[in-house]
Amino acid sequence: MGENPRMSPALLMVSASFLFATMGVCVKLASATYGAAEIVMYRGLVGVMGIALFARARGISLRTRVPGMHAWRSAIGVAALTLWFHSIAHLPLATAVTLNYMSSVWMAMFLVGGAVVAGAPRVDPRLVLPVLVGFAGVASVLQPALARDQLAPGVIGLASGMLSALAYLQVTTLGRAGEPDIRIVFYFSFGGLLAGFAIGAAGGWHRHTPVGILLLLAIGALATTAQVLMTRAYALGRPLTNACLQYLGIAFSFAYGVWLFHDPLTWAATVGTLLIVAAGLAASRLSATTLSASAPDSLQPPPDIST
């Protein structure tokens, strides 16, 4: 889990995006044996153990003064993660990843909605445009899914992105409360462990196989390592540059999907993905600007949202 101090922020971010995309491949393969809640549970178990060892080695305390805030953030993040894993199991890999990456566009929409509710005299039109472009991209991405009776998983993937945006807000709030990133990720992983166990116990467990165990271990190790690399990248690099490089995860997922799962490449899905990426980048920049204007000393784009 330790990061190489000589790695640049850009290389850290590219590496994290690649590891997250590889985790998505393992999730899709593991979905043939396990349910989404079980995968979330085992991913949380590996994460809790890995982060606890990492924190102990670095002398970082995992004791928190705000357990309620962590519980709320974990509930939202785990829900987003479970929905995302479900969509990965039933959609082309790149489509599921793209819908989850809509979180930046949802954030812009929340800012617009908050301004309207607060009675702002005018809403920044620069925030409205990414929302419209992003949802145009969603419509394009989901068009092939409609033809293949995959609308329900598509909507679930879209919901995972919305919940990820809410988790972004909570991560920002926890950062303002002085909670370090490693502690936030630890309690998120712990929440996934508990929630996955509760849901899995109610629905029953699937029998383990040697391949299944290896996939579960890989999911936890890849996700935890990627989170550490991404955390380091956001600590050292430029937020907007990191946001741009994070979208490489979609490109990696496209390549994996075509190579391993023979996912179809359609013009509608490709154009829709490009629209979502463009809208997400614009929304990330404008949302950061808008939030910084109201809380200039507090905003730090989250190194971890739902993955």
Short mmCIF file of N, CA and C in Angstrom, two decimals, residues 137-282:
data_model
loop_
_atom_site.label_atom_id
_atom_site.label_comp_id
_atom_site.label_asym_id
_atom_site.label_seq_id
_atom_site.Cartn_x
_atom_site.Cartn_y
_atom_site.Cartn_z
N GLY A 137 -25.48 13.03 -22.60
CA GLY A 137 -24.58 11.89 -22.72
C GLY A 137 -25.17 10.62 -22.12
N VAL A 138 -25.86 10.76 -20.99
CA VAL A 138 -26.51 9.60 -20.38
C VAL A 138 -27.54 9.00 -21.31
N ALA A 139 -28.35 9.87 -21.92
CA ALA A 139 -29.37 9.38 -22.85
C ALA A 139 -28.74 8.62 -24.00
N SER A 140 -27.59 9.11 -24.46
CA SER A 140 -26.90 8.44 -25.57
C SER A 140 -26.30 7.11 -25.12
N VAL A 141 -25.72 7.09 -23.91
CA VAL A 141 -25.12 5.86 -23.40
C VAL A 141 -26.18 4.79 -23.16
N LEU A 142 -27.33 5.20 -22.65
CA LEU A 142 -28.37 4.24 -22.30
C LEU A 142 -29.22 3.81 -23.49
N GLN A 143 -29.07 4.48 -24.63
CA GLN A 143 -29.87 4.11 -25.80
C GLN A 143 -29.65 2.66 -26.22
N PRO A 144 -28.39 2.18 -26.34
CA PRO A 144 -28.21 0.76 -26.65
C PRO A 144 -28.74 -0.15 -25.54
N ALA A 145 -28.65 0.32 -24.28
CA ALA A 145 -29.12 -0.50 -23.16
C ALA A 145 -30.62 -0.73 -23.25
N LEU A 146 -31.35 0.28 -23.72
CA LEU A 146 -32.80 0.11 -23.86
C LEU A 146 -33.12 -1.01 -24.83
N ALA A 147 -32.34 -1.10 -25.89
CA ALA A 147 -32.60 -2.13 -26.89
C ALA A 147 -32.29 -3.52 -26.36
N ARG A 148 -31.43 -3.62 -25.34
CA ARG A 148 -31.05 -4.92 -24.80
C ARG A 148 -31.71 -5.19 -23.45
N ASP A 149 -32.78 -4.45 -23.14
CA ASP A 149 -33.51 -4.64 -21.89
C ASP A 149 -32.59 -4.47 -20.68
N GLN A 150 -31.72 -3.46 -20.73
CA GLN A 150 -30.81 -3.20 -19.62
C GLN A 150 -31.10 -1.84 -18.98
N LEU A 151 -32.35 -1.38 -19.11
CA LEU A 151 -32.67 -0.06 -18.57
C LEU A 151 -32.54 -0.04 -17.05
N ALA A 152 -33.03 -1.07 -16.37
CA ALA A 152 -32.98 -1.09 -14.90
C ALA A 152 -31.55 -1.03 -14.39
N PRO A 153 -30.62 -1.88 -14.89
CA PRO A 153 -29.23 -1.73 -14.44
C PRO A 153 -28.64 -0.37 -14.79
N GLY A 154 -29.09 0.20 -15.92
CA GLY A 154 -28.60 1.53 -16.30
C GLY A 154 -29.03 2.59 -15.31
N VAL A 155 -30.29 2.53 -14.89
CA VAL A 155 -30.79 3.49 -13.91
C VAL A 155 -30.07 3.29 -12.57
N ILE A 156 -29.80 2.04 -12.22
CA ILE A 156 -29.07 1.75 -10.98
C ILE A 156 -27.66 2.33 -11.05
N GLY A 157 -27.00 2.18 -12.20
CA GLY A 157 -25.68 2.77 -12.36
C GLY A 157 -25.71 4.28 -12.26
N LEU A 158 -26.76 4.89 -12.81
CA LEU A 158 -26.93 6.33 -12.73
C LEU A 158 -27.12 6.76 -11.27
N ALA A 159 -27.90 5.98 -10.52
CA ALA A 159 -28.13 6.29 -9.10
C ALA A 159 -26.83 6.18 -8.30
N SER A 160 -25.95 5.24 -8.70
CA SER A 160 -24.67 5.11 -7.99
C SER A 160 -23.85 6.39 -8.13
N GLY A 161 -23.91 7.02 -9.30
CA GLY A 161 -23.19 8.27 -9.49
C GLY A 161 -23.78 9.39 -8.65
N MET A 162 -25.11 9.44 -8.54
CA MET A 162 -25.76 10.47 -7.74
C MET A 162 -25.38 10.33 -6.26
N LEU A 163 -25.41 9.09 -5.76
CA LEU A 163 -25.03 8.87 -4.37
C LEU A 163 -23.56 9.17 -4.14
N SER A 164 -22.74 8.90 -5.16
CA SER A 164 -21.31 9.24 -5.04
C SER A 164 -21.13 10.74 -4.86
N ALA A 165 -21.96 11.53 -5.55
CA ALA A 165 -21.88 12.99 -5.40
C ALA A 165 -22.25 13.40 -3.98
N LEU A 166 -23.26 12.75 -3.40
CA LEU A 166 -23.62 13.05 -2.01
C LEU A 166 -22.49 12.66 -1.06
N ALA A 167 -21.83 11.53 -1.36
CA ALA A 167 -20.69 11.13 -0.55
C ALA A 167 -19.56 12.16 -0.66
N TYR A 168 -19.42 12.77 -1.83
CA TYR A 168 -18.42 13.85 -2.03
C TYR A 168 -18.68 14.97 -1.03
N LEU A 169 -19.92 15.37 -0.88
CA LEU A 169 -20.26 16.44 0.05
C LEU A 169 -19.88 16.05 1.48
N GLN A 170 -20.16 14.81 1.83
CA GLN A 170 -19.86 14.37 3.19
C GLN A 170 -18.36 14.26 3.43
N VAL A 171 -17.59 13.83 2.41
CA VAL A 171 -16.14 13.77 2.55
C VAL A 171 -15.59 15.18 2.78
N THR A 172 -16.14 16.15 2.05
CA THR A 172 -15.71 17.53 2.23
C THR A 172 -16.00 18.01 3.65
N THR A 173 -17.18 17.66 4.17
CA THR A 173 -17.55 18.04 5.53
C THR A 173 -16.62 17.39 6.55
N LEU A 174 -16.29 16.12 6.34
CA LEU A 174 -15.36 15.44 7.25
C LEU A 174 -13.97 16.07 7.20
N GLY A 175 -13.55 16.49 6.00
CA GLY A 175 -12.27 17.17 5.88
C GLY A 175 -12.26 18.47 6.67
N ARG A 176 -13.36 19.20 6.63
CA ARG A 176 -13.46 20.44 7.40
C ARG A 176 -13.40 20.16 8.90
N ALA A 177 -13.88 18.97 9.30
CA ALA A 177 -13.86 18.60 10.72
C ALA A 177 -12.48 18.11 11.16
N GLY A 178 -11.52 18.07 10.23
CA GLY A 178 -10.16 17.70 10.58
C GLY A 178 -9.85 16.22 10.48
N GLU A 179 -10.74 15.44 9.84
CA GLU A 179 -10.51 14.01 9.72
C GLU A 179 -9.55 13.73 8.56
N PRO A 180 -8.46 12.97 8.80
CA PRO A 180 -7.53 12.65 7.71
C PRO A 180 -8.14 11.65 6.73
N ASP A 181 -7.62 11.65 5.51
CA ASP A 181 -8.17 10.81 4.46
C ASP A 181 -8.16 9.34 4.83
N ILE A 182 -7.07 8.88 5.44
CA ILE A 182 -6.93 7.46 5.74
C ILE A 182 -8.01 7.01 6.72
N ARG A 183 -8.40 7.89 7.65
CA ARG A 183 -9.45 7.56 8.61
C ARG A 183 -10.81 7.52 7.92
N ILE A 184 -11.03 8.43 6.99
CA ILE A 184 -12.30 8.44 6.25
C ILE A 184 -12.44 7.16 5.45
N VAL A 185 -11.38 6.75 4.77
CA VAL A 185 -11.41 5.53 3.97
C VAL A 185 -11.59 4.30 4.87
N PHE A 186 -10.96 4.32 6.07
CA PHE A 186 -11.08 3.18 6.98
C PHE A 186 -12.54 2.97 7.40
N TYR A 187 -13.21 4.03 7.82
CA TYR A 187 -14.59 3.88 8.28
C TYR A 187 -15.54 3.57 7.13
N PHE A 188 -15.21 4.05 5.94
CA PHE A 188 -16.00 3.68 4.77
C PHE A 188 -15.89 2.19 4.51
N SER A 189 -14.66 1.66 4.58
CA SER A 189 -14.45 0.23 4.39
C SER A 189 -15.15 -0.57 5.49
N PHE A 190 -15.09 -0.07 6.72
CA PHE A 190 -15.73 -0.76 7.84
C PHE A 190 -17.25 -0.77 7.65
N GLY A 191 -17.80 0.34 7.15
CA GLY A 191 -19.23 0.39 6.86
C GLY A 191 -19.62 -0.61 5.79
N GLY A 192 -18.78 -0.76 4.76
CA GLY A 192 -19.04 -1.75 3.73
C GLY A 192 -19.02 -3.16 4.27
N LEU A 193 -18.09 -3.42 5.19
CA LEU A 193 -18.00 -4.73 5.82
C LEU A 193 -19.27 -5.06 6.58
N LEU A 194 -19.75 -4.11 7.39
CA LEU A 194 -20.96 -4.34 8.19
C LEU A 194 -22.21 -4.48 7.33
N ALA A 195 -22.38 -3.54 6.38
CA ALA A 195 -23.57 -3.57 5.54
C ALA A 195 -23.60 -4.81 4.66
N GLY A 196 -22.46 -5.15 4.08
CA GLY A 196 -22.41 -6.34 3.25
C GLY A 196 -22.71 -7.60 4.03
N PHE A 197 -22.22 -7.67 5.28
CA PHE A 197 -22.48 -8.84 6.12
C PHE A 197 -23.97 -8.94 6.44
N ALA A 198 -24.59 -7.80 6.77
CA ALA A 198 -26.02 -7.80 7.13
C ALA A 198 -26.88 -8.23 5.96
N ILE A 199 -26.62 -7.67 4.78
CA ILE A 199 -27.42 -8.01 3.61
C ILE A 199 -27.14 -9.44 3.18
N GLY A 200 -25.85 -9.83 3.21
CA GLY A 200 -25.50 -11.19 2.83
C GLY A 200 -26.10 -12.22 3.75
N ALA A 201 -26.15 -11.92 5.07
CA ALA A 201 -26.73 -12.86 6.02
C ALA A 201 -28.22 -13.05 5.77
N ALA A 202 -28.89 -11.98 5.34
CA ALA A 202 -30.32 -12.07 5.07
C ALA A 202 -30.60 -12.83 3.78
N GLY A 203 -29.72 -12.67 2.80
CA GLY A 203 -29.96 -13.30 1.50
C GLY A 203 -29.27 -14.63 1.30
N GLY A 204 -28.38 -14.99 2.22
CA GLY A 204 -27.65 -16.25 2.08
C GLY A 204 -26.30 -16.04 1.42
N TRP A 205 -25.39 -16.97 1.71
CA TRP A 205 -24.03 -16.86 1.20
C TRP A 205 -23.83 -17.83 0.04
N HIS A 206 -22.91 -17.46 -0.83
CA HIS A 206 -22.55 -18.34 -1.93
C HIS A 206 -21.30 -19.14 -1.56
N ARG A 207 -21.21 -20.32 -2.10
CA ARG A 207 -20.07 -21.18 -1.81
C ARG A 207 -18.80 -20.62 -2.45
N HIS A 208 -17.72 -20.67 -1.68
CA HIS A 208 -16.44 -20.16 -2.19
C HIS A 208 -15.80 -21.17 -3.14
N THR A 209 -15.05 -20.64 -4.08
CA THR A 209 -14.19 -21.44 -4.96
C THR A 209 -12.80 -20.81 -4.90
N PRO A 210 -11.76 -21.55 -5.24
CA PRO A 210 -10.41 -20.95 -5.23
C PRO A 210 -10.32 -19.69 -6.09
N VAL A 211 -10.94 -19.73 -7.27
CA VAL A 211 -10.91 -18.55 -8.13
C VAL A 211 -11.69 -17.40 -7.50
N GLY A 212 -12.83 -17.73 -6.89
CA GLY A 212 -13.64 -16.71 -6.26
C GLY A 212 -12.89 -16.02 -5.13
N ILE A 213 -12.19 -16.78 -4.30
CA ILE A 213 -11.42 -16.21 -3.19
C ILE A 213 -10.32 -15.28 -3.72
N LEU A 214 -9.65 -15.70 -4.77
CA LEU A 214 -8.61 -14.86 -5.37
C LEU A 214 -9.18 -13.56 -5.91
N LEU A 215 -10.37 -13.64 -6.53
CA LEU A 215 -11.00 -12.43 -7.06
C LEU A 215 -11.40 -11.48 -5.94
N LEU A 216 -11.94 -12.00 -4.85
CA LEU A 216 -12.33 -11.16 -3.72
C LEU A 216 -11.12 -10.49 -3.09
N LEU A 217 -10.03 -11.23 -2.93
CA LEU A 217 -8.81 -10.64 -2.40
C LEU A 217 -8.27 -9.56 -3.33
N ALA A 218 -8.35 -9.83 -4.64
CA ALA A 218 -7.87 -8.85 -5.61
C ALA A 218 -8.70 -7.58 -5.58
N ILE A 219 -10.02 -7.72 -5.45
CA ILE A 219 -10.90 -6.54 -5.40
C ILE A 219 -10.52 -5.65 -4.23
N GLY A 220 -10.37 -6.25 -3.04
CA GLY A 220 -10.02 -5.47 -1.87
C GLY A 220 -8.65 -4.84 -1.98
N ALA A 221 -7.67 -5.61 -2.45
CA ALA A 221 -6.30 -5.10 -2.54
C ALA A 221 -6.19 -4.00 -3.59
N LEU A 222 -6.83 -4.20 -4.74
CA LEU A 222 -6.77 -3.19 -5.81
C LEU A 222 -7.45 -1.90 -5.38
N ALA A 223 -8.63 -2.01 -4.76
CA ALA A 223 -9.36 -0.82 -4.35
C ALA A 223 -8.60 -0.05 -3.28
N THR A 224 -8.06 -0.75 -2.28
CA THR A 224 -7.36 -0.09 -1.19
C THR A 224 -6.08 0.58 -1.69
N THR A 225 -5.32 -0.14 -2.52
CA THR A 225 -4.09 0.44 -3.06
C THR A 225 -4.40 1.66 -3.93
N ALA A 226 -5.43 1.54 -4.76
CA ALA A 226 -5.81 2.67 -5.62
C ALA A 226 -6.23 3.88 -4.80
N GLN A 227 -6.93 3.65 -3.69
CA GLN A 227 -7.34 4.77 -2.84
C GLN A 227 -6.14 5.48 -2.24
N VAL A 228 -5.13 4.71 -1.82
CA VAL A 228 -3.93 5.33 -1.25
C VAL A 228 -3.20 6.14 -2.31
N LEU A 229 -3.06 5.58 -3.52
CA LEU A 229 -2.39 6.31 -4.59
C LEU A 229 -3.16 7.58 -4.97
N MET A 230 -4.49 7.47 -5.02
CA MET A 230 -5.29 8.63 -5.39
C MET A 230 -5.24 9.70 -4.30
N THR A 231 -5.25 9.27 -3.04
CA THR A 231 -5.14 10.21 -1.94
C THR A 231 -3.84 10.99 -2.05
N ARG A 232 -2.74 10.27 -2.33
CA ARG A 232 -1.44 10.91 -2.46
C ARG A 232 -1.41 11.87 -3.65
N ALA A 233 -2.04 11.46 -4.74
CA ALA A 233 -2.07 12.31 -5.94
C ALA A 233 -2.79 13.63 -5.66
N TYR A 234 -3.92 13.56 -4.94
CA TYR A 234 -4.67 14.78 -4.63
C TYR A 234 -3.92 15.64 -3.62
N ALA A 235 -3.10 15.00 -2.76
CA ALA A 235 -2.34 15.78 -1.78
C ALA A 235 -1.20 16.55 -2.44
N LEU A 236 -0.64 15.99 -3.54
CA LEU A 236 0.54 16.59 -4.15
C LEU A 236 0.25 17.35 -5.44
N GLY A 237 -0.79 16.93 -6.19
CA GLY A 237 -1.00 17.47 -7.52
C GLY A 237 -2.10 18.52 -7.60
N ARG A 238 -2.33 18.97 -8.82
CA ARG A 238 -3.38 19.95 -9.09
C ARG A 238 -4.73 19.23 -9.19
N PRO A 239 -5.76 19.73 -8.49
CA PRO A 239 -7.05 19.05 -8.49
C PRO A 239 -7.64 18.84 -9.87
N LEU A 240 -7.61 19.87 -10.72
CA LEU A 240 -8.23 19.73 -12.04
C LEU A 240 -7.46 18.74 -12.90
N THR A 241 -6.13 18.74 -12.81
CA THR A 241 -5.33 17.76 -13.54
C THR A 241 -5.67 16.35 -13.09
N ASN A 242 -5.81 16.16 -11.79
CA ASN A 242 -6.19 14.85 -11.26
C ASN A 242 -7.57 14.43 -11.76
N ALA A 243 -8.50 15.38 -11.79
CA ALA A 243 -9.85 15.06 -12.27
C ALA A 243 -9.81 14.61 -13.73
N CYS A 244 -8.99 15.29 -14.53
CA CYS A 244 -8.87 14.90 -15.93
C CYS A 244 -8.29 13.48 -16.06
N LEU A 245 -7.22 13.22 -15.32
CA LEU A 245 -6.58 11.91 -15.41
C LEU A 245 -7.47 10.80 -14.85
N GLN A 246 -8.35 11.14 -13.92
CA GLN A 246 -9.23 10.14 -13.34
C GLN A 246 -10.16 9.54 -14.40
N TYR A 247 -10.49 10.34 -15.41
CA TYR A 247 -11.38 9.85 -16.47
C TYR A 247 -10.69 8.82 -17.37
N LEU A 248 -9.38 8.64 -17.20
CA LEU A 248 -8.72 7.56 -17.92
C LEU A 248 -9.30 6.20 -17.51
N GLY A 249 -9.92 6.16 -16.32
CA GLY A 249 -10.55 4.92 -15.88
C GLY A 249 -11.59 4.43 -16.87
N ILE A 250 -12.29 5.37 -17.52
CA ILE A 250 -13.28 4.99 -18.53
C ILE A 250 -12.59 4.36 -19.74
N ALA A 251 -11.47 4.97 -20.17
CA ALA A 251 -10.74 4.42 -21.31
C ALA A 251 -10.19 3.03 -20.99
N PHE A 252 -9.64 2.86 -19.80
CA PHE A 252 -9.15 1.54 -19.40
C PHE A 252 -10.30 0.53 -19.37
N SER A 253 -11.46 0.95 -18.88
CA SER A 253 -12.61 0.05 -18.81
C SER A 253 -13.12 -0.32 -20.19
N PHE A 254 -13.10 0.65 -21.12
CA PHE A 254 -13.47 0.35 -22.50
C PHE A 254 -12.56 -0.74 -23.06
N ALA A 255 -11.27 -0.57 -22.86
CA ALA A 255 -10.32 -1.54 -23.40
C ALA A 255 -10.53 -2.91 -22.77
N TYR A 256 -10.72 -2.96 -21.46
CA TYR A 256 -10.97 -4.23 -20.79
C TYR A 256 -12.27 -4.87 -21.29
N GLY A 257 -13.31 -4.04 -21.44
CA GLY A 257 -14.60 -4.57 -21.87
C GLY A 257 -14.55 -5.20 -23.24
N VAL A 258 -13.89 -4.53 -24.18
CA VAL A 258 -13.78 -5.06 -25.54
C VAL A 258 -12.88 -6.29 -25.56
N TRP A 259 -11.81 -6.24 -24.81
CA TRP A 259 -10.82 -7.32 -24.83
C TRP A 259 -11.32 -8.58 -24.12
N LEU A 260 -11.85 -8.42 -22.93
CA LEU A 260 -12.18 -9.58 -22.10
C LEU A 260 -13.64 -10.03 -22.21
N PHE A 261 -14.54 -9.06 -22.39
CA PHE A 261 -15.97 -9.38 -22.34
C PHE A 261 -16.67 -9.19 -23.68
N HIS A 262 -15.92 -8.80 -24.70
CA HIS A 262 -16.47 -8.61 -26.04
C HIS A 262 -17.65 -7.63 -26.03
N ASP A 263 -17.52 -6.58 -25.21
CA ASP A 263 -18.57 -5.56 -25.16
C ASP A 263 -18.64 -4.84 -26.51
N PRO A 264 -19.85 -4.55 -26.99
CA PRO A 264 -19.98 -3.89 -28.29
C PRO A 264 -19.56 -2.42 -28.21
N LEU A 265 -18.96 -1.94 -29.28
CA LEU A 265 -18.63 -0.52 -29.40
C LEU A 265 -19.63 0.13 -30.35
N THR A 266 -20.53 0.94 -29.81
CA THR A 266 -21.53 1.61 -30.64
C THR A 266 -21.23 3.11 -30.67
N TRP A 267 -21.66 3.74 -31.76
CA TRP A 267 -21.45 5.18 -31.86
C TRP A 267 -22.19 5.93 -30.77
N ALA A 268 -23.41 5.49 -30.47
CA ALA A 268 -24.20 6.18 -29.45
C ALA A 268 -23.52 6.14 -28.10
N ALA A 269 -23.02 4.96 -27.70
CA ALA A 269 -22.36 4.84 -26.41
C ALA A 269 -21.05 5.62 -26.38
N THR A 270 -20.31 5.59 -27.48
CA THR A 270 -19.03 6.29 -27.53
C THR A 270 -19.22 7.80 -27.43
N VAL A 271 -20.18 8.33 -28.22
CA VAL A 271 -20.46 9.77 -28.18
C VAL A 271 -20.98 10.17 -26.80
N GLY A 272 -21.86 9.34 -26.23
CA GLY A 272 -22.39 9.63 -24.91
C GLY A 272 -21.30 9.65 -23.85
N THR A 273 -20.36 8.72 -23.93
CA THR A 273 -19.25 8.69 -22.98
C THR A 273 -18.41 9.96 -23.08
N LEU A 274 -18.12 10.39 -24.31
CA LEU A 274 -17.33 11.60 -24.49
C LEU A 274 -18.07 12.83 -23.94
N LEU A 275 -19.39 12.87 -24.11
CA LEU A 275 -20.18 13.98 -23.57
C LEU A 275 -20.12 13.99 -22.04
N ILE A 276 -20.23 12.81 -21.43
CA ILE A 276 -20.20 12.74 -19.97
C ILE A 276 -18.82 13.14 -19.44
N VAL A 277 -17.76 12.70 -20.12
CA VAL A 277 -16.41 13.08 -19.72
C VAL A 277 -16.23 14.60 -19.81
N ALA A 278 -16.66 15.19 -20.92
CA ALA A 278 -16.54 16.64 -21.10
C ALA A 278 -17.36 17.38 -20.05
N ALA A 279 -18.58 16.92 -19.80
CA ALA A 279 -19.43 17.57 -18.81
C ALA A 279 -18.84 17.40 -17.41
N GLY A 280 -18.30 16.23 -17.13
CA GLY A 280 -17.72 15.99 -15.81
C GLY A 280 -16.52 16.87 -15.55
N LEU A 281 -15.65 17.03 -16.55
CA LEU A 281 -14.48 17.89 -16.38
C LEU A 281 -14.90 19.34 -16.16
N ALA A 282 -15.88 19.80 -16.96
CA ALA A 282 -16.35 21.18 -16.80
C ALA A 282 -17.02 21.37 -15.44
#
